[in-house]
Amino acid sequence: MANMAQAIRMALHYAEENLGVTDIFGEDVGAPLGGVFTCTQGLKTTWNSPLDERGIIGAAMGIAMGGGRPVAEIQFCDYVYNTIDLLKLAGNTCWSSNGDWNLPMVVRTPVGSGIRGSIYHSHSFDATMTHIAGWKVVMPSTPLDAYGLLISACKEQNPVMFLEPKALLRVKGEERIPGEPDDDRALSKAIDAPLGDRSQWKPAWPEGLEAFAIPIGKGKLVREGSQLTVVSYGRTLPLCARAAALLADEGISVEVIDLRSLWPYDWEMIKASVQKTGRVLFVNEDTEVTNFGEHLVRRTVEELFYSLLAPPRLLAGKFIPGIGLADTLEMASVPQQNDITDALRSLAGEQP
């Protein structure tokens, strides 16, 4: 099975060949590196930008306004914060022009903890990004979802922010991407650039790749349950799924929802699940104050109050300026497996 980095690379290859993507660019995105996480190796429309995040976003906006279809990369989301005003301009372009100007651009950026990146390479961006209207925002937790969501993003006529959980970029999937070869080693040999001299290397892309698209705004029911619901995305989603499996041995039935899209999001899936279970925990790793999960808690209380058997809960990152380098500091800063298991166990025991 492909890992997430390979899935993103194959989706971008399909998009530049079939969906009109004209420019894939950013810092170290082109040859020889092909991205710090190797997501853009071997693609034909890649080029390297200066170390200038504002220039990257501004260039993407200009290319899109000029009739192109760019996919820009901000190397780590920690450095996208100095582009907020430009992101707001990109988000309001279609609206403020009364639909006269579309902006078909995708911005990819790795997010979150999990690689011991310390204070400059471990931030999350989902809370901030969901505050900026006019963008669609997605964050996959599996390679297949990464492929399908990126295909959909590259078809959109207005901006999409594609958040890549860096802790999962090297994790292989459990579902094969349509057209992916059965042999993992063959896939790696075909599309992973070799170490050392790459000047003569060219990828051998799988011929059967398809336009497998996951609709933006559609969540995924990962595990059915009856006693409580957990809603998550990105790095914390697999932790939630493992917590649910562990708690099943204790007789606690947890329903697991992968939101996948943060805007628009699948409220109908959340609503149906909470009406069934009566309890819900929202989990992500962004800081807990003005967290996207707080919005979901508020909406749950306002619209589903009489279905609740316990107050909805949020488990998120600590409200601190950054994440420390030491393992103990990183693990104490954002939700881990035991934190999620304990929170679910506690919520399951609450009675009205």
Short mmCIF file of N, CA, C and O in Angstrom, two decimals, residues 107-177:
data_model
loop_
_atom_site.label_atom_id
_atom_site.label_comp_id
_atom_site.label_asym_id
_atom_site.label_seq_id
_atom_site.Cartn_x
_atom_site.Cartn_y
_atom_site.Cartn_z
N VAL A 107 -3.49 25.25 -1.84
CA VAL A 107 -2.30 25.43 -1.02
C VAL A 107 -2.16 24.20 -0.14
O VAL A 107 -3.08 23.84 0.59
N ARG A 108 -1.01 23.55 -0.24
CA ARG A 108 -0.69 22.40 0.59
C ARG A 108 0.30 22.82 1.67
O ARG A 108 1.24 23.56 1.40
N THR A 109 0.10 22.31 2.89
CA THR A 109 1.09 22.58 3.92
C THR A 109 1.03 21.50 5.00
O THR A 109 -0.05 21.10 5.43
N PRO A 110 2.19 20.98 5.42
CA PRO A 110 2.23 19.99 6.50
C PRO A 110 1.92 20.65 7.85
O PRO A 110 2.36 21.77 8.13
N VAL A 111 1.18 19.94 8.67
CA VAL A 111 0.72 20.49 9.94
C VAL A 111 0.96 19.51 11.09
O VAL A 111 1.09 18.30 10.88
N GLY A 112 1.00 20.07 12.29
CA GLY A 112 0.93 19.27 13.50
C GLY A 112 2.24 18.71 14.00
O GLY A 112 3.33 18.96 13.47
N SER A 113 2.12 17.96 15.07
CA SER A 113 3.26 17.39 15.77
C SER A 113 3.57 16.00 15.23
O SER A 113 3.01 15.56 14.24
N GLY A 114 4.48 15.31 15.93
CA GLY A 114 4.73 13.92 15.60
C GLY A 114 6.09 13.63 15.01
O GLY A 114 6.45 12.46 14.83
N ILE A 115 6.89 14.69 14.70
CA ILE A 115 8.22 14.44 14.15
C ILE A 115 9.30 15.10 15.01
O ILE A 115 10.44 15.23 14.57
N ARG A 116 8.93 15.50 16.23
CA ARG A 116 9.86 16.19 17.13
C ARG A 116 10.42 17.44 16.46
O ARG A 116 11.62 17.68 16.44
N GLY A 117 9.51 18.24 15.91
CA GLY A 117 9.91 19.42 15.16
C GLY A 117 10.08 20.66 16.01
O GLY A 117 10.43 21.72 15.47
N SER A 118 9.79 20.56 17.31
CA SER A 118 9.96 21.67 18.24
C SER A 118 9.10 22.87 17.83
O SER A 118 8.12 22.75 17.10
N ILE A 119 9.49 24.05 18.30
CA ILE A 119 8.58 25.18 18.23
C ILE A 119 8.38 25.76 16.83
O ILE A 119 7.42 26.49 16.60
N TYR A 120 9.26 25.47 15.88
CA TYR A 120 9.13 26.06 14.56
C TYR A 120 8.62 25.09 13.49
O TYR A 120 8.45 25.49 12.34
N HIS A 121 8.37 23.84 13.86
CA HIS A 121 7.92 22.86 12.86
C HIS A 121 6.88 21.91 13.44
O HIS A 121 6.82 20.74 13.06
N SER A 122 6.04 22.40 14.36
CA SER A 122 5.06 21.53 15.00
C SER A 122 3.68 22.17 15.16
O SER A 122 2.80 21.57 15.75
N HIS A 123 3.49 23.38 14.66
CA HIS A 123 2.21 24.05 14.84
C HIS A 123 1.09 23.36 14.06
O HIS A 123 1.34 22.66 13.07
N SER A 124 -0.13 23.61 14.51
CA SER A 124 -1.32 23.26 13.74
C SER A 124 -1.87 24.53 13.11
O SER A 124 -1.52 25.64 13.50
N PHE A 125 -2.77 24.33 12.13
CA PHE A 125 -3.31 25.49 11.42
C PHE A 125 -4.81 25.39 11.20
O PHE A 125 -5.42 26.27 10.61
N ASP A 126 -5.44 24.31 11.69
CA ASP A 126 -6.85 24.12 11.39
C ASP A 126 -7.74 25.16 12.05
O ASP A 126 -8.71 25.63 11.45
N ALA A 127 -7.44 25.55 13.30
CA ALA A 127 -8.28 26.55 13.96
C ALA A 127 -8.21 27.89 13.24
O ALA A 127 -9.24 28.52 12.97
N THR A 128 -7.00 28.31 12.89
CA THR A 128 -6.84 29.59 12.20
C THR A 128 -7.47 29.55 10.81
O THR A 128 -8.17 30.47 10.39
N MET A 129 -7.23 28.45 10.08
CA MET A 129 -7.71 28.39 8.70
C MET A 129 -9.22 28.36 8.62
O MET A 129 -9.81 28.93 7.69
N THR A 130 -9.88 27.72 9.56
CA THR A 130 -11.34 27.67 9.52
C THR A 130 -11.97 28.99 9.92
O THR A 130 -13.19 29.14 9.84
N HIS A 131 -11.16 29.95 10.33
CA HIS A 131 -11.66 31.31 10.58
C HIS A 131 -11.69 32.15 9.31
O HIS A 131 -12.21 33.27 9.34
N ILE A 132 -11.09 31.66 8.23
CA ILE A 132 -10.95 32.46 7.01
C ILE A 132 -11.98 32.00 5.99
O ILE A 132 -11.86 30.93 5.39
N ALA A 133 -13.01 32.81 5.82
CA ALA A 133 -14.11 32.44 4.92
C ALA A 133 -13.65 32.49 3.47
O ALA A 133 -12.74 33.23 3.10
N GLY A 134 -14.31 31.69 2.64
CA GLY A 134 -14.03 31.66 1.21
C GLY A 134 -13.13 30.54 0.78
O GLY A 134 -12.94 30.32 -0.42
N TRP A 135 -12.57 29.81 1.75
CA TRP A 135 -11.73 28.66 1.47
C TRP A 135 -12.45 27.38 1.83
O TRP A 135 -13.21 27.34 2.81
N LYS A 136 -12.19 26.32 1.09
CA LYS A 136 -12.51 24.98 1.55
C LYS A 136 -11.25 24.43 2.22
O LYS A 136 -10.13 24.71 1.78
N VAL A 137 -11.45 23.67 3.29
CA VAL A 137 -10.33 23.22 4.12
C VAL A 137 -10.48 21.72 4.36
O VAL A 137 -11.53 21.26 4.84
N VAL A 138 -9.43 20.96 4.04
CA VAL A 138 -9.48 19.51 4.22
C VAL A 138 -8.22 19.03 4.94
O VAL A 138 -7.17 19.67 4.88
N MET A 139 -8.37 17.91 5.66
CA MET A 139 -7.22 17.27 6.29
C MET A 139 -7.44 15.75 6.32
O MET A 139 -8.27 15.25 7.08
N PRO A 140 -6.71 15.01 5.49
CA PRO A 140 -6.89 13.56 5.44
C PRO A 140 -6.17 12.85 6.58
O PRO A 140 -5.26 13.41 7.21
N SER A 141 -6.57 11.61 6.83
CA SER A 141 -5.88 10.78 7.82
C SER A 141 -5.38 9.47 7.23
O SER A 141 -4.74 8.69 7.93
N THR A 142 -5.68 9.22 5.96
CA THR A 142 -5.22 8.00 5.28
C THR A 142 -4.70 8.37 3.89
O THR A 142 -5.10 9.39 3.32
N PRO A 143 -3.85 7.52 3.30
CA PRO A 143 -3.37 7.80 1.94
C PRO A 143 -4.50 7.85 0.91
O PRO A 143 -4.49 8.73 0.03
N LEU A 144 -5.47 6.95 1.00
CA LEU A 144 -6.57 6.96 0.03
C LEU A 144 -7.37 8.25 0.12
O LEU A 144 -7.73 8.85 -0.90
N ASP A 145 -7.63 8.71 1.36
CA ASP A 145 -8.35 9.97 1.52
C ASP A 145 -7.51 11.15 1.02
O ASP A 145 -8.05 12.10 0.45
N ALA A 146 -6.20 11.10 1.24
CA ALA A 146 -5.33 12.16 0.74
C ALA A 146 -5.42 12.24 -0.78
O ALA A 146 -5.53 13.33 -1.36
N TYR A 147 -5.38 11.10 -1.43
CA TYR A 147 -5.48 11.06 -2.90
C TYR A 147 -6.82 11.62 -3.35
O TYR A 147 -6.89 12.52 -4.19
N GLY A 148 -7.89 11.09 -2.79
CA GLY A 148 -9.22 11.48 -3.23
C GLY A 148 -9.57 12.92 -2.94
O GLY A 148 -10.22 13.61 -3.75
N LEU A 149 -9.14 13.43 -1.79
CA LEU A 149 -9.41 14.83 -1.45
C LEU A 149 -8.58 15.78 -2.30
O LEU A 149 -9.05 16.87 -2.67
N LEU A 150 -7.34 15.39 -2.63
CA LEU A 150 -6.51 16.25 -3.46
C LEU A 150 -7.02 16.29 -4.90
O LEU A 150 -6.98 17.35 -5.55
N ILE A 151 -7.53 15.17 -5.39
CA ILE A 151 -8.16 15.18 -6.72
C ILE A 151 -9.33 16.16 -6.73
O ILE A 151 -9.48 16.98 -7.64
N SER A 152 -10.16 16.10 -5.69
CA SER A 152 -11.30 17.02 -5.60
C SER A 152 -10.83 18.47 -5.49
O SER A 152 -11.39 19.37 -6.12
N ALA A 153 -9.78 18.70 -4.69
CA ALA A 153 -9.27 20.07 -4.51
C ALA A 153 -8.79 20.64 -5.84
O ALA A 153 -9.00 21.84 -6.11
N CYS A 154 -8.15 19.81 -6.65
CA CYS A 154 -7.61 20.30 -7.93
C CYS A 154 -8.70 20.53 -8.98
O CYS A 154 -8.41 21.07 -10.05
N LYS A 155 -9.93 20.15 -8.68
CA LYS A 155 -11.06 20.42 -9.57
C LYS A 155 -11.82 21.68 -9.18
O LYS A 155 -12.64 22.17 -9.95
N GLU A 156 -11.56 22.18 -7.97
CA GLU A 156 -12.33 23.30 -7.45
C GLU A 156 -12.03 24.60 -8.21
O GLU A 156 -10.91 24.80 -8.68
N GLN A 157 -13.02 25.47 -8.25
CA GLN A 157 -12.86 26.75 -8.94
C GLN A 157 -12.42 27.88 -8.00
O GLN A 157 -12.16 28.99 -8.46
N ASN A 158 -12.36 27.60 -6.71
CA ASN A 158 -11.93 28.59 -5.74
C ASN A 158 -11.01 27.92 -4.72
O ASN A 158 -10.86 26.70 -4.72
N PRO A 159 -10.37 28.69 -3.82
CA PRO A 159 -9.24 28.18 -3.06
C PRO A 159 -9.56 27.01 -2.14
O PRO A 159 -10.63 26.97 -1.50
N VAL A 160 -8.62 26.08 -2.05
CA VAL A 160 -8.68 24.95 -1.13
C VAL A 160 -7.38 24.89 -0.35
O VAL A 160 -6.29 24.95 -0.93
N MET A 161 -7.50 24.79 0.97
CA MET A 161 -6.33 24.57 1.83
C MET A 161 -6.26 23.08 2.15
O MET A 161 -7.20 22.51 2.73
N PHE A 162 -5.16 22.46 1.78
CA PHE A 162 -4.96 21.03 1.95
C PHE A 162 -3.93 20.84 3.06
O PHE A 162 -2.73 21.04 2.86
N LEU A 163 -4.41 20.47 4.25
CA LEU A 163 -3.55 20.32 5.42
C LEU A 163 -3.08 18.87 5.52
O LEU A 163 -3.90 17.95 5.59
N GLU A 164 -1.76 18.69 5.55
CA GLU A 164 -1.17 17.35 5.55
C GLU A 164 -0.60 17.03 6.94
O GLU A 164 0.36 17.69 7.36
N PRO A 165 -1.17 16.07 7.66
CA PRO A 165 -0.62 15.73 8.98
C PRO A 165 0.75 15.07 8.83
O PRO A 165 0.86 13.93 8.40
N LYS A 166 1.78 15.81 9.17
CA LYS A 166 3.13 15.34 8.84
C LYS A 166 3.48 14.03 9.53
O LYS A 166 4.28 13.24 9.02
N ALA A 167 2.88 13.75 10.69
CA ALA A 167 3.15 12.50 11.39
C ALA A 167 2.65 11.28 10.62
O ALA A 167 3.09 10.15 10.87
N LEU A 168 1.74 11.48 9.66
CA LEU A 168 1.15 10.37 8.91
C LEU A 168 1.68 10.25 7.49
O LEU A 168 1.28 9.35 6.76
N LEU A 169 2.58 11.13 7.08
CA LEU A 169 3.02 11.14 5.69
C LEU A 169 3.78 9.87 5.30
O LEU A 169 3.82 9.50 4.12
N ARG A 170 4.39 9.20 6.26
CA ARG A 170 5.13 7.97 5.96
C ARG A 170 4.35 6.71 6.36
O ARG A 170 4.88 5.60 6.29
N VAL A 171 3.10 6.87 6.74
CA VAL A 171 2.29 5.73 7.18
C VAL A 171 1.56 5.13 5.98
O VAL A 171 0.88 5.84 5.24
N LYS A 172 1.70 3.83 5.79
CA LYS A 172 1.03 3.16 4.68
C LYS A 172 -0.46 3.00 4.98
O LYS A 172 -0.88 2.87 6.12
N GLY A 173 -1.24 2.99 3.91
CA GLY A 173 -2.68 2.86 4.05
C GLY A 173 -3.12 1.41 4.16
O GLY A 173 -2.33 0.48 4.01
N GLU A 174 -4.41 1.23 4.41
CA GLU A 174 -5.02 -0.09 4.46
C GLU A 174 -5.92 -0.34 3.26
O GLU A 174 -6.49 -1.43 3.11
N GLU A 175 -6.09 0.69 2.43
CA GLU A 175 -6.89 0.58 1.22
C GLU A 175 -6.04 1.01 0.04
O GLU A 175 -5.33 2.02 0.11
N ARG A 176 -6.11 0.25 -1.04
CA ARG A 176 -5.26 0.56 -2.20
C ARG A 176 -5.88 1.67 -3.05
O ARG A 176 -7.09 1.71 -3.27
N ILE A 177 -5.05 2.59 -3.51
CA ILE A 177 -5.49 3.65 -4.39
C ILE A 177 -5.80 3.06 -5.77
O ILE A 177 -5.02 2.24 -6.27
#
